[in-house]
Amino acid sequence: MAPPIPESKIALSYPLYACDFDPQDSNKLIVGGGGGAGRSGVGNKITVLDASHEAIQIVSEVELSRDEDNVTSLAVGQHKGRSTLVYAGINSSAQDQEKGKNEHFRVFGVNSPSKTKVDVRQQITELARTSLFSAKETDAYQRLLRISAPHGDAAQVGAVATGLAKEAQIVLFDVAAGGGVAPKTRGKLDITKEAVDLDIIQTGDDKYQLLYCDNYDIYIMDVAKGSTTGPECVYSMPHDVATGGGRPVFRSIRYLTPTFILAVGNLPKRGGVVLWGYRLPKTGQEPGKARIAASTRLPKSVAQATGLAVVNLSPPTSPGLKQGDSQFVIAVAGHDFSISLYTLEHQVLADIDLIVNLYPLHTFKNAHHGYITGMAFSHWTPPKPTARVQFLKLASVSIGNTVSVHSIPLKKFIDKASPIKRGGPPRQPRYVVALKSKAPTMTALLVTIAVITALIGVLLQGFLEVKGATAPAQGFLAELLAEKKLEKGDNVVLLSEELGAIEDPTKPAPIRVDAHDESTHGAARTWENLPPEQKHLWRERLKAGGHWTADMGETIFKGVLFSELAGVVGQVVGG
């Protein structure tokens, strides 16, 4: 039986640290990495892969200088002619950095492959290199790189952030649709703490918003032509005042819409992973007012998250348009080499935007045999009406040299609850994941409560029976702990001496008569002839001796002679 989500995998010759899809070709995947500077045997490379087939194919590859650092970050931009622009973070050689020169920002062009050429390595060429950071330390590098989503031929804005720098910094740059390929710096932001992750979104014509976080705080900054506002802290991770324990730390963060963001965080002491959806404050509200709109906790097997990827299956056709009903697909990479998929619904009720139903979809266990260093969804644009099954691709790379591409099937969806105007156009379908997400159920909780309740009931019943506070329901515990009782009508048989040898059954049984001496024991009377006070005295003495209980009744006394001097005279009838 075929898996619900097909997977293709390929192993390359170098460790991988970043990946991204061509925004105009969901089958073109570009990856980068390497062994770093001065490490013999493992080169630094950028590879273009074709993910349209069942088996991933290498389309082109370029080997970079071994004197320089490996690729640490990567993003695919727009097309210029036949070339696809690729932006990457690569530190210069140690010799150049000692001279105060670190051209860490690189621009490559990936030409469309030609079937007539044999040497496909020449199809990737370096077009530009520059330095965007002010930091000059040799340990500093370009750790983060993000570009706003493309909208036709409109310009984009990108952002890069430092790693291991003494003075942390974020730099914004323009990605122009025309002109040169080198980035144009739009602004530099000095921050007190190094950014853990960042993202950028276009909110209107030449209007953007930067989102970044450190371990405990989330910031946003509005970026417009010729002006910026912020940064503004919109959320701080609260302290656990009750227990005094550590706070969760943010690991990754992404925009959903200009109103909502998604963050993944790691709980203290490797206690697990949580996904949070936040509603950002409206423009003009006081800072620090972002609110949690949705949240879920990953399975306990995932102790820490290492990455996050998000895609919108119904994106607006142009920036600034209001986001309608849509489904988001979310991927979270775990420390156990797993990838957890979730879906999240964006709904519009009247003028209120909501994010709901943050549900698990599927988990890829052991997606790689090493630390997952990067993930990316293919850029999704709803296609023209077609009968073909559509797929959303999720690429992931690892330090173990492997590339994996999962193809998630999609289907058309029409919300029958949405209103329709008489005489107006029919409801427009949108795409959602073909697989059904798993909504949480109360079954496990109810079963646990039932088992605990039953166990408490059994223990309480046993305790009450032992204490004599209640009669046993079936007499089990009483029968187990008490002496055997005689039923009504049975005779009391007392054994006071050992049995002798068994007599020969053929011989007549000897007859023995025990005489009753009235001078010694007093006059003997039957039970029926005893006065009430004597009966009461005998009942109490027999009960104290353990030979009679009230539920045996007085029938067993018939035929037994009793002395008024409180001594048993004899028993005429035995058996």
Coordinates of C-alpha atoms in Angstrom, one line a residue:
M1 CA 0.0 0.0 0.0
A2 CA 1.4 3.4 -1.0
P3 CA 2.1 5.8 1.8
P4 CA -0.4 8.7 2.2
I5 CA 2.4 11.2 1.6
P6 CA 5.0 10.1 -1.0
E7 CA 8.6 10.8 -0.2
S8 CA 11.7 11.1 -2.4
K9 CA 15.2 11.2 -1.0
I10 CA 18.7 11.7 -2.3
A11 CA 22.1 11.7 -0.6
L12 CA 24.7 14.3 -1.7
S13 CA 28.4 14.5 -1.0
Y14 CA 28.4 17.3 1.6
P15 CA 26.5 18.3 4.8
L16 CA 23.5 20.6 4.0
Y17 CA 22.5 23.7 6.0
A18 CA 19.8 25.5 3.9
C19 CA 17.2 24.9 1.2
D20 CA 14.5 26.8 -0.8
F21 CA 12.2 26.3 -3.7
D22 CA 12.1 28.5 -6.8
P23 CA 9.0 30.7 -6.3
Q24 CA 8.1 30.2 -10.0
D25 CA 8.8 26.5 -10.2
S26 CA 7.7 24.2 -7.4
N27 CA 9.8 21.4 -8.8
K28 CA 13.1 23.3 -8.6
L29 CA 14.8 22.9 -5.3
I30 CA 18.1 24.6 -4.4
V31 CA 20.3 23.5 -1.5
G32 CA 23.6 24.5 -0.1
G33 CA 26.2 23.6 2.5
G34 CA 29.6 22.2 2.8
G35 CA 32.5 21.3 5.1
G36 CA 33.7 24.9 5.7
A37 CA 37.1 26.4 5.2
G38 CA 40.2 24.3 5.3
R39 CA 38.4 20.9 5.7
S40 CA 39.9 18.6 3.2
G41 CA 37.7 16.0 1.5
V42 CA 34.4 17.9 2.0
G43 CA 33.7 20.8 -0.4
N44 CA 31.4 23.7 -0.2
K45 CA 28.6 23.5 -2.8
I46 CA 25.3 24.7 -4.1
T47 CA 23.1 22.2 -5.9
V48 CA 20.0 22.5 -8.0
L49 CA 17.6 19.6 -7.8
D50 CA 14.6 18.5 -9.9
A51 CA 11.8 17.2 -7.6
S52 CA 9.3 16.5 -10.3
H53 CA 10.0 12.8 -10.5
E54 CA 9.7 9.9 -8.1
A55 CA 13.5 10.1 -7.7
I56 CA 15.2 13.4 -7.1
Q57 CA 17.6 14.3 -9.8
I58 CA 20.6 16.6 -9.8
V59 CA 20.2 19.3 -12.4
S60 CA 23.3 21.4 -11.8
E61 CA 25.9 21.9 -9.1
V62 CA 28.7 24.4 -8.4
E63 CA 31.7 23.8 -6.1
L64 CA 32.7 26.9 -4.1
S65 CA 36.1 27.9 -2.7
R66 CA 37.4 25.6 0.0
D67 CA 39.2 28.6 1.5
E68 CA 35.9 30.2 2.4
D69 CA 33.1 29.1 4.7
N70 CA 30.2 26.8 3.8
V71 CA 26.8 28.1 2.9
T72 CA 25.0 29.0 6.1
S73 CA 21.7 30.5 4.8
L74 CA 20.0 30.6 1.4
A75 CA 16.9 32.1 -0.3
V76 CA 15.7 32.0 -3.9
G77 CA 14.5 35.3 -5.4
Q78 CA 13.1 36.5 -8.7
H79 CA 14.0 35.6 -12.3
K80 CA 16.2 37.9 -14.4
G81 CA 16.0 36.7 -18.0
R82 CA 16.9 33.0 -18.0
S83 CA 18.5 33.2 -14.6
T84 CA 17.0 32.5 -11.2
L85 CA 18.6 34.6 -8.5
V86 CA 19.9 32.8 -5.4
Y87 CA 21.0 34.7 -2.3
A88 CA 23.3 33.0 0.2
G89 CA 25.4 33.6 3.3
I90 CA 29.0 32.6 2.9
N91 CA 31.9 34.0 4.9
S92 CA 35.0 35.1 3.2
S93 CA 38.3 33.4 3.8
A94 CA 40.2 33.8 7.1
Q95 CA 42.9 35.9 5.3
D96 CA 40.3 38.3 4.0
Q97 CA 38.6 38.6 7.4
E98 CA 41.9 39.3 9.1
K99 CA 42.1 42.3 6.8
G100 CA 38.6 43.4 7.9
K101 CA 36.9 42.3 4.7
N102 CA 34.1 39.8 4.9
E103 CA 31.8 39.7 1.9
H104 CA 29.3 37.4 3.5
F105 CA 26.3 38.2 1.2
R106 CA 26.5 36.4 -2.2
V107 CA 24.2 36.5 -5.2
F108 CA 24.2 33.6 -7.7
G109 CA 22.5 33.1 -11.0
V110 CA 21.0 29.7 -11.9
N111 CA 20.5 29.5 -15.7
S112 CA 18.0 27.2 -17.2
P113 CA 19.7 23.9 -18.1
S114 CA 20.6 23.3 -21.7
K115 CA 20.3 19.8 -23.1
T116 CA 23.1 20.5 -25.5
K117 CA 25.7 21.1 -22.8
V118 CA 27.4 18.3 -21.0
D119 CA 29.1 20.2 -18.2
V120 CA 26.1 21.3 -16.2
R121 CA 28.3 22.8 -13.4
Q122 CA 28.7 26.0 -15.4
Q123 CA 25.0 26.8 -15.1
I124 CA 25.5 28.3 -11.6
T125 CA 27.6 31.4 -11.5
E126 CA 28.3 34.0 -8.9
L127 CA 27.0 37.4 -9.8
A128 CA 27.8 39.6 -6.8
R129 CA 29.2 39.7 -3.3
T130 CA 29.1 42.3 -0.7
S131 CA 29.2 43.0 3.1
L132 CA 26.1 44.2 4.8
F133 CA 27.0 43.9 8.5
S134 CA 29.1 46.4 10.5
A135 CA 30.7 43.6 12.6
K136 CA 34.2 42.7 11.7
E137 CA 34.8 39.7 14.1
T138 CA 36.0 36.6 12.4
D139 CA 33.4 34.5 14.3
A140 CA 30.5 36.5 13.1
Y141 CA 28.5 35.1 10.1
Q142 CA 25.2 35.5 8.3
R143 CA 23.0 33.2 10.2
L144 CA 19.5 34.3 9.1
L145 CA 18.2 35.3 5.6
R146 CA 14.6 35.9 4.6
I147 CA 12.9 37.5 1.6
S148 CA 9.3 38.7 1.4
A149 CA 6.9 36.6 -0.7
P150 CA 6.9 37.5 -4.4
H151 CA 3.9 39.2 -6.0
G152 CA 4.4 39.2 -9.7
D153 CA 7.2 41.6 -10.8
A154 CA 6.9 43.8 -7.7
A155 CA 10.0 44.6 -5.7
Q156 CA 10.8 42.5 -2.6
V157 CA 12.5 43.3 0.6
G158 CA 14.9 41.0 2.4
A159 CA 16.5 40.8 5.8
V160 CA 19.7 39.2 7.2
A161 CA 20.8 38.8 10.8
T162 CA 24.2 38.1 12.4
G163 CA 25.3 35.1 14.3
L164 CA 28.0 35.0 17.0
A165 CA 28.6 38.7 16.7
K166 CA 29.5 40.8 19.7
E167 CA 27.1 43.5 18.4
A168 CA 24.0 41.9 17.0
Q169 CA 22.5 43.4 13.9
I170 CA 19.7 43.1 11.4
V171 CA 20.0 44.6 7.9
L172 CA 17.2 45.2 5.5
F173 CA 17.8 45.3 1.8
D174 CA 15.9 45.8 -1.5
V175 CA 15.5 43.1 -4.1
A176 CA 14.7 45.1 -7.1
A177 CA 12.8 43.6 -10.0
G178 CA 15.0 45.4 -12.6
G179 CA 18.5 46.9 -12.7
G180 CA 21.5 45.3 -11.0
V181 CA 21.5 42.1 -8.9
A182 CA 23.5 43.5 -6.0
P183 CA 21.3 44.2 -2.9
K184 CA 20.7 47.8 -1.9
T185 CA 20.8 48.4 1.9
R186 CA 17.5 49.8 3.2
G187 CA 18.4 50.1 6.8
K188 CA 20.4 48.6 9.7
L189 CA 19.0 47.8 13.1
D190 CA 21.3 47.4 16.1
I191 CA 19.7 45.0 18.6
T192 CA 20.7 44.2 22.2
K193 CA 20.2 40.5 21.9
E194 CA 20.9 38.3 18.9
A195 CA 17.9 37.4 16.8
V196 CA 16.8 33.8 17.1
D197 CA 14.7 34.0 14.0
L198 CA 13.0 36.6 11.7
D199 CA 10.5 37.0 8.9
I200 CA 9.2 39.7 6.7
I201 CA 5.9 40.3 5.0
Q202 CA 4.5 42.9 2.5
T203 CA 1.5 44.7 3.8
G204 CA 0.8 47.1 0.9
D205 CA 2.4 49.0 -1.9
D206 CA 6.0 49.5 -0.8
K207 CA 5.0 48.7 2.8
Y208 CA 6.5 45.9 4.7
Q209 CA 6.7 44.6 8.3
L210 CA 9.7 43.0 9.9
L211 CA 9.2 40.3 12.6
Y212 CA 12.0 38.9 14.8
C213 CA 12.4 37.3 18.2
D214 CA 15.1 36.6 20.7
N215 CA 14.8 33.9 23.4
Y216 CA 11.9 35.6 25.2
D217 CA 10.6 38.6 23.3
I218 CA 8.9 39.2 19.9
Y219 CA 9.4 42.4 18.0
I220 CA 7.8 44.0 14.9
M221 CA 8.9 47.0 12.9
D222 CA 7.0 48.8 10.1
V223 CA 9.1 49.5 7.0
A224 CA 7.8 52.0 4.4
K225 CA 9.5 54.0 1.7
G226 CA 11.8 56.5 3.3
S227 CA 10.7 55.7 6.9
T228 CA 10.6 53.0 9.5
T229 CA 8.7 52.7 12.8
G230 CA 9.9 50.6 15.7
P231 CA 11.1 48.1 16.6
E232 CA 8.3 47.5 19.1
C233 CA 8.1 44.6 21.6
V234 CA 4.7 43.0 21.2
Y235 CA 5.1 40.0 23.4
S236 CA 7.3 38.9 26.3
M237 CA 7.4 35.3 27.6
P238 CA 5.9 35.5 31.1
H239 CA 7.7 34.2 34.1
D240 CA 6.3 31.2 36.0
V241 CA 5.7 32.9 39.3
A242 CA 3.9 29.9 40.9
T243 CA 6.8 27.5 40.5
G244 CA 9.7 29.8 39.8
G245 CA 10.9 27.6 37.0
G246 CA 12.5 28.6 33.8
R247 CA 10.7 30.2 30.9
P248 CA 10.1 28.6 27.5
V249 CA 12.4 29.9 24.7
F250 CA 11.4 30.8 21.2
R251 CA 13.0 28.7 18.5
S252 CA 11.4 29.9 15.2
I253 CA 8.8 32.4 14.1
R254 CA 6.8 33.1 10.9
Y255 CA 4.1 35.4 9.6
L256 CA 0.7 33.8 8.8
T257 CA -1.0 37.1 7.8
P258 CA -0.3 40.7 8.7
T259 CA -2.6 40.0 11.7
F260 CA -1.4 36.7 12.9
I261 CA 2.1 35.1 13.5
L262 CA 3.1 31.6 14.5
A263 CA 6.0 30.7 16.9
V264 CA 7.5 27.5 18.1
G265 CA 9.1 27.3 21.5
N266 CA 11.0 24.8 23.6
L267 CA 10.0 24.2 27.2
P268 CA 12.6 24.3 30.0
K269 CA 14.8 21.3 30.7
R270 CA 13.9 19.7 27.3
G271 CA 10.3 19.4 28.5
G272 CA 8.7 19.5 25.1
V273 CA 7.6 21.8 22.3
V274 CA 4.7 24.2 22.0
L275 CA 3.2 25.9 18.9
W276 CA 1.7 29.3 19.6
G277 CA -0.5 31.4 17.3
Y278 CA -0.5 35.1 18.2
R279 CA -2.8 37.9 17.2
L280 CA -0.8 41.1 16.7
P281 CA -2.0 44.4 18.1
K282 CA -3.6 46.8 15.7
T283 CA -1.7 49.9 14.7
G284 CA -2.0 52.5 17.4
Q285 CA -2.5 50.1 20.3
E286 CA 0.0 50.2 23.2
P287 CA 2.9 47.8 22.9
G288 CA 3.1 44.4 24.4
K289 CA -0.5 43.4 23.6
A290 CA -0.1 40.5 21.3
R291 CA -2.4 37.7 22.5
I292 CA -2.3 33.9 22.1
A293 CA -5.1 32.9 19.7
A294 CA -4.2 29.2 19.3
S295 CA -1.8 26.8 20.8
T296 CA -0.9 23.1 20.9
R297 CA 1.8 20.9 22.3
L298 CA 3.8 18.4 20.2
P299 CA 4.0 14.8 21.2
K300 CA 6.2 14.0 24.2
S301 CA 8.7 12.2 22.0
V302 CA 9.7 15.6 20.6
A303 CA 11.7 17.2 23.4
Q304 CA 13.0 20.1 21.3
A305 CA 12.2 21.8 18.0
T306 CA 14.9 22.7 15.5
G307 CA 13.0 24.4 12.7
L308 CA 9.7 25.7 11.4
A309 CA 8.1 26.1 8.0
V310 CA 4.7 27.5 7.0
V311 CA 2.7 27.9 3.8
N312 CA -0.6 29.6 3.0
L313 CA -2.8 27.5 0.6
S314 CA -5.0 30.6 -0.3
P315 CA -2.7 33.6 -0.4
P316 CA -4.0 37.0 -1.4
T317 CA -3.5 37.8 -5.1
S318 CA -1.8 41.1 -4.2
P319 CA -0.3 42.7 -1.1
G320 CA -2.7 44.7 1.0
L321 CA -5.7 42.6 0.2
K322 CA -7.6 41.1 3.1
Q323 CA -6.9 37.5 3.8
G324 CA -10.0 35.3 3.4
D325 CA -10.7 31.8 4.6
S326 CA -7.7 29.7 4.2
Q327 CA -5.8 26.7 5.4
F328 CA -2.1 26.9 6.5
V329 CA 0.2 23.9 6.6
I330 CA 2.9 23.9 9.2
A331 CA 6.0 21.7 9.6
V332 CA 8.1 21.4 12.8
A333 CA 11.5 19.7 12.8
G334 CA 12.4 17.9 16.0
H335 CA 15.6 17.0 17.7
D336 CA 14.7 13.3 17.1
F337 CA 15.0 13.8 13.3
S338 CA 11.2 13.8 13.0
I339 CA 9.0 16.3 11.1
S340 CA 5.5 17.0 12.5
L341 CA 2.8 18.3 10.2
Y342 CA -0.1 20.5 11.4
T343 CA -2.9 22.3 9.8
L344 CA -4.4 25.7 10.9
E345 CA -7.6 27.3 9.7
H346 CA -7.9 31.0 9.1
Q347 CA -11.6 32.1 9.2
V348 CA -13.3 35.4 8.6
L349 CA -16.6 35.9 10.5
A350 CA -18.1 39.2 9.6
D351 CA -15.2 41.6 10.2
I352 CA -13.4 39.4 12.7
D353 CA -10.4 37.3 11.7
L354 CA -9.8 34.0 13.6
I355 CA -7.3 31.2 13.6
V356 CA -8.7 27.9 14.8
N357 CA -8.3 24.2 14.6
L358 CA -4.5 23.8 15.1
Y359 CA -4.6 20.1 14.6
P360 CA -1.9 17.4 13.9
L361 CA -1.8 16.0 10.3
H362 CA 1.0 13.6 10.1
T363 CA 4.4 12.8 11.6
F364 CA 7.5 11.7 9.6
K365 CA 9.5 9.7 12.1
N366 CA 13.3 9.5 11.4
A367 CA 12.9 11.7 8.3
H368 CA 16.7 11.9 8.3
H369 CA 19.6 10.2 9.9
G370 CA 21.0 13.4 11.2
Y371 CA 20.2 16.8 12.6
I372 CA 17.6 18.6 10.4
T373 CA 19.1 21.9 9.4
G374 CA 16.5 23.4 7.1
M375 CA 13.0 23.0 5.7
A376 CA 11.0 24.8 3.0
F377 CA 7.5 24.5 1.4
S378 CA 7.1 25.0 -2.3
H379 CA 5.5 28.3 -3.1
W380 CA 1.8 27.6 -3.7
T381 CA -0.3 29.4 -6.2
P382 CA -3.8 28.0 -6.8
P383 CA -3.7 26.7 -10.4
K384 CA -6.3 27.2 -13.1
P385 CA -9.2 24.7 -13.1
T386 CA -7.7 21.3 -13.7
A387 CA -8.7 17.7 -13.0
R388 CA -5.1 16.7 -12.0
V389 CA -4.3 16.0 -8.4
Q390 CA -2.2 18.9 -7.0
F391 CA 0.6 18.4 -4.5
L392 CA 2.3 20.7 -2.0
K393 CA 6.0 19.8 -1.6
L394 CA 8.0 20.0 1.6
A395 CA 11.8 19.8 1.4
S396 CA 14.1 19.2 4.3
V397 CA 17.9 18.8 4.5
S398 CA 20.2 17.5 7.2
I399 CA 23.7 17.6 8.4
G400 CA 23.9 13.9 7.3
N401 CA 24.0 15.0 3.5
T402 CA 20.4 13.9 2.8
V403 CA 17.7 15.8 1.0
S404 CA 14.1 14.7 1.4
V405 CA 11.0 15.9 -0.5
H406 CA 7.5 14.9 0.7
S407 CA 4.6 15.5 -1.7
I408 CA 1.4 16.4 0.3
P409 CA -1.8 15.8 -1.8
L410 CA -4.3 18.6 -2.0
K411 CA -8.0 18.7 -2.9
K412 CA -10.6 21.3 -3.8
F413 CA -12.9 22.5 -1.0
I414 CA -16.1 24.5 -1.1
D415 CA -17.4 25.9 2.2
K416 CA -21.1 25.3 2.0
A417 CA -21.6 27.5 5.1
S418 CA -20.4 30.6 3.3
P419 CA -23.2 32.9 2.2
I420 CA -24.1 33.3 -1.5
K421 CA -26.0 36.1 -3.1
R422 CA -29.0 35.4 -5.3
G423 CA -28.0 35.8 -8.8
G424 CA -24.3 36.2 -7.8
P425 CA -21.3 34.1 -8.8
P426 CA -21.1 30.6 -7.3
R427 CA -18.9 29.8 -4.3
Q428 CA -15.3 29.7 -5.3
P429 CA -13.4 26.5 -4.3
R430 CA -10.1 26.7 -2.5
Y431 CA -7.5 24.0 -1.8
V432 CA -6.9 22.2 1.4
V433 CA -4.9 19.1 2.4
A434 CA -6.5 15.9 1.1
L435 CA -5.7 14.1 4.3
K436 CA -7.8 14.8 7.4
S437 CA -6.2 16.3 10.4
K438 CA -6.7 14.6 13.7
A439 CA -8.9 16.7 16.0
P440 CA -8.3 16.0 19.7
T441 CA -10.7 13.5 21.4
M442 CA -11.8 13.0 25.0
T443 CA -11.6 9.2 24.7
A444 CA -8.3 8.8 26.5
L445 CA -9.2 11.2 29.2
L446 CA -12.6 9.5 29.8
V447 CA -11.0 6.0 30.0
T448 CA -8.4 7.2 32.4
I449 CA -11.0 8.8 34.7
A450 CA -13.2 5.7 34.6
V451 CA -10.2 3.4 35.5
I452 CA -9.2 5.7 38.4
T453 CA -12.8 5.9 39.7
A454 CA -13.2 2.2 39.6
L455 CA -9.9 1.6 41.4
I456 CA -10.9 4.1 44.1
G457 CA -14.3 2.5 44.5
V458 CA -12.7 -1.0 45.0
L459 CA -10.2 0.2 47.5
L460 CA -12.9 2.2 49.4
Q461 CA -15.3 -0.8 49.5
G462 CA -12.6 -3.1 50.9
F463 CA -11.6 -0.5 53.5
L464 CA -15.2 -0.1 54.7
E465 CA -15.7 -3.9 54.8
V466 CA -12.6 -4.4 56.9
K467 CA -13.7 -1.7 59.3
G468 CA -17.2 -3.1 59.5
A469 CA -18.8 0.1 58.3
T470 CA -20.7 -1.6 55.6
A471 CA -21.9 -5.0 54.7
P472 CA -20.1 -6.7 51.9
A473 CA -22.1 -6.6 48.6
Q474 CA -21.5 -10.3 47.8
G475 CA -20.1 -11.4 51.2
F476 CA -16.8 -12.1 49.6
L477 CA -14.6 -10.3 52.1
A478 CA -16.6 -11.4 55.1
E479 CA -16.4 -15.0 54.0
L480 CA -12.7 -14.7 53.5
L481 CA -11.9 -13.1 56.9
A482 CA -14.5 -14.6 59.2
E483 CA -14.9 -18.1 60.6
K484 CA -17.1 -20.4 58.7
K485 CA -20.8 -19.9 59.7
L486 CA -23.4 -22.7 60.2
E487 CA -26.6 -22.4 58.3
K488 CA -29.9 -22.5 60.1
G489 CA -30.9 -26.0 61.1
D490 CA -27.3 -27.4 61.3
N491 CA -26.1 -29.1 64.5
V492 CA -23.1 -27.9 66.5
V493 CA -20.4 -30.6 66.6
L494 CA -17.5 -30.1 69.0
L495 CA -14.4 -32.2 68.7
S496 CA -12.3 -32.3 71.9
E497 CA -10.2 -35.4 71.3
E498 CA -8.3 -37.2 68.6
L499 CA -9.9 -39.8 66.6
G500 CA -8.9 -43.4 67.3
A501 CA -8.3 -46.2 64.9
I502 CA -11.1 -46.8 62.4
E503 CA -13.3 -49.7 63.5
D504 CA -14.1 -52.6 61.3
P505 CA -17.3 -51.6 59.6
T506 CA -18.5 -55.3 59.7
K507 CA -18.5 -55.3 63.5
P508 CA -21.4 -53.8 65.3
A509 CA -20.8 -50.3 66.6
P510 CA -20.4 -50.1 70.3
I511 CA -23.1 -48.2 72.2
R512 CA -21.9 -45.7 74.8
V513 CA -24.2 -43.9 77.2
D514 CA -23.1 -40.8 79.2
A515 CA -25.3 -40.6 82.3
H516 CA -26.4 -37.3 83.7
D517 CA -26.0 -36.9 87.4
E518 CA -28.7 -34.4 88.6
S519 CA -27.0 -34.1 92.0
T520 CA -23.9 -32.8 90.3
H521 CA -25.2 -30.8 87.3
G522 CA -28.6 -30.0 88.5
A523 CA -31.9 -30.7 86.8
A524 CA -31.7 -30.9 83.0
R525 CA -34.3 -29.4 80.8
T526 CA -34.9 -29.1 77.1
W527 CA -34.6 -25.7 75.4
E528 CA -38.4 -25.4 75.2
N529 CA -38.8 -25.8 79.0
L530 CA -36.1 -23.3 80.0
P531 CA -37.4 -20.0 81.4
P532 CA -36.6 -16.8 79.3
E533 CA -33.8 -15.7 81.6
Q534 CA -32.0 -19.0 81.3
K535 CA -32.4 -19.0 77.5
H536 CA -30.8 -15.5 77.5
L537 CA -28.0 -16.6 79.7
W538 CA -27.2 -19.7 77.5
R539 CA -27.3 -17.6 74.3
E540 CA -24.9 -15.1 75.7
R541 CA -22.5 -17.8 76.9
L542 CA -22.6 -19.8 73.7
K543 CA -22.1 -16.6 71.7
A544 CA -19.1 -15.6 73.9
G545 CA -17.6 -19.0 73.3
G546 CA -17.9 -18.7 69.6
H547 CA -20.3 -21.7 69.3
W548 CA -23.4 -19.8 68.2
T549 CA -24.4 -16.7 66.4
A550 CA -27.8 -15.0 66.1
D551 CA -28.2 -15.8 62.4
M552 CA -28.0 -19.6 63.3
G553 CA -31.4 -19.4 65.0
E554 CA -32.6 -21.4 68.0
T555 CA -33.5 -24.5 66.0
I556 CA -30.2 -26.1 66.7
F557 CA -31.0 -26.2 70.4
K558 CA -33.9 -28.6 70.0
G559 CA -33.1 -32.0 71.5
V560 CA -30.3 -30.6 73.7
L561 CA -30.6 -30.7 77.5
F562 CA -29.6 -27.7 79.4
S563 CA -28.9 -27.4 83.1
E564 CA -30.2 -24.5 85.1
L565 CA -26.7 -24.5 86.8
A566 CA -25.3 -23.3 83.4
G567 CA -23.7 -26.6 82.4
V568 CA -24.4 -28.7 79.4
V569 CA -25.6 -32.1 80.6
G570 CA -25.5 -34.1 77.5
Q571 CA -26.9 -34.5 74.1
V572 CA -29.5 -37.2 73.6
V573 CA -29.6 -37.0 69.8
G574 CA -26.3 -36.4 67.9
G575 CA -25.5 -36.0 64.3

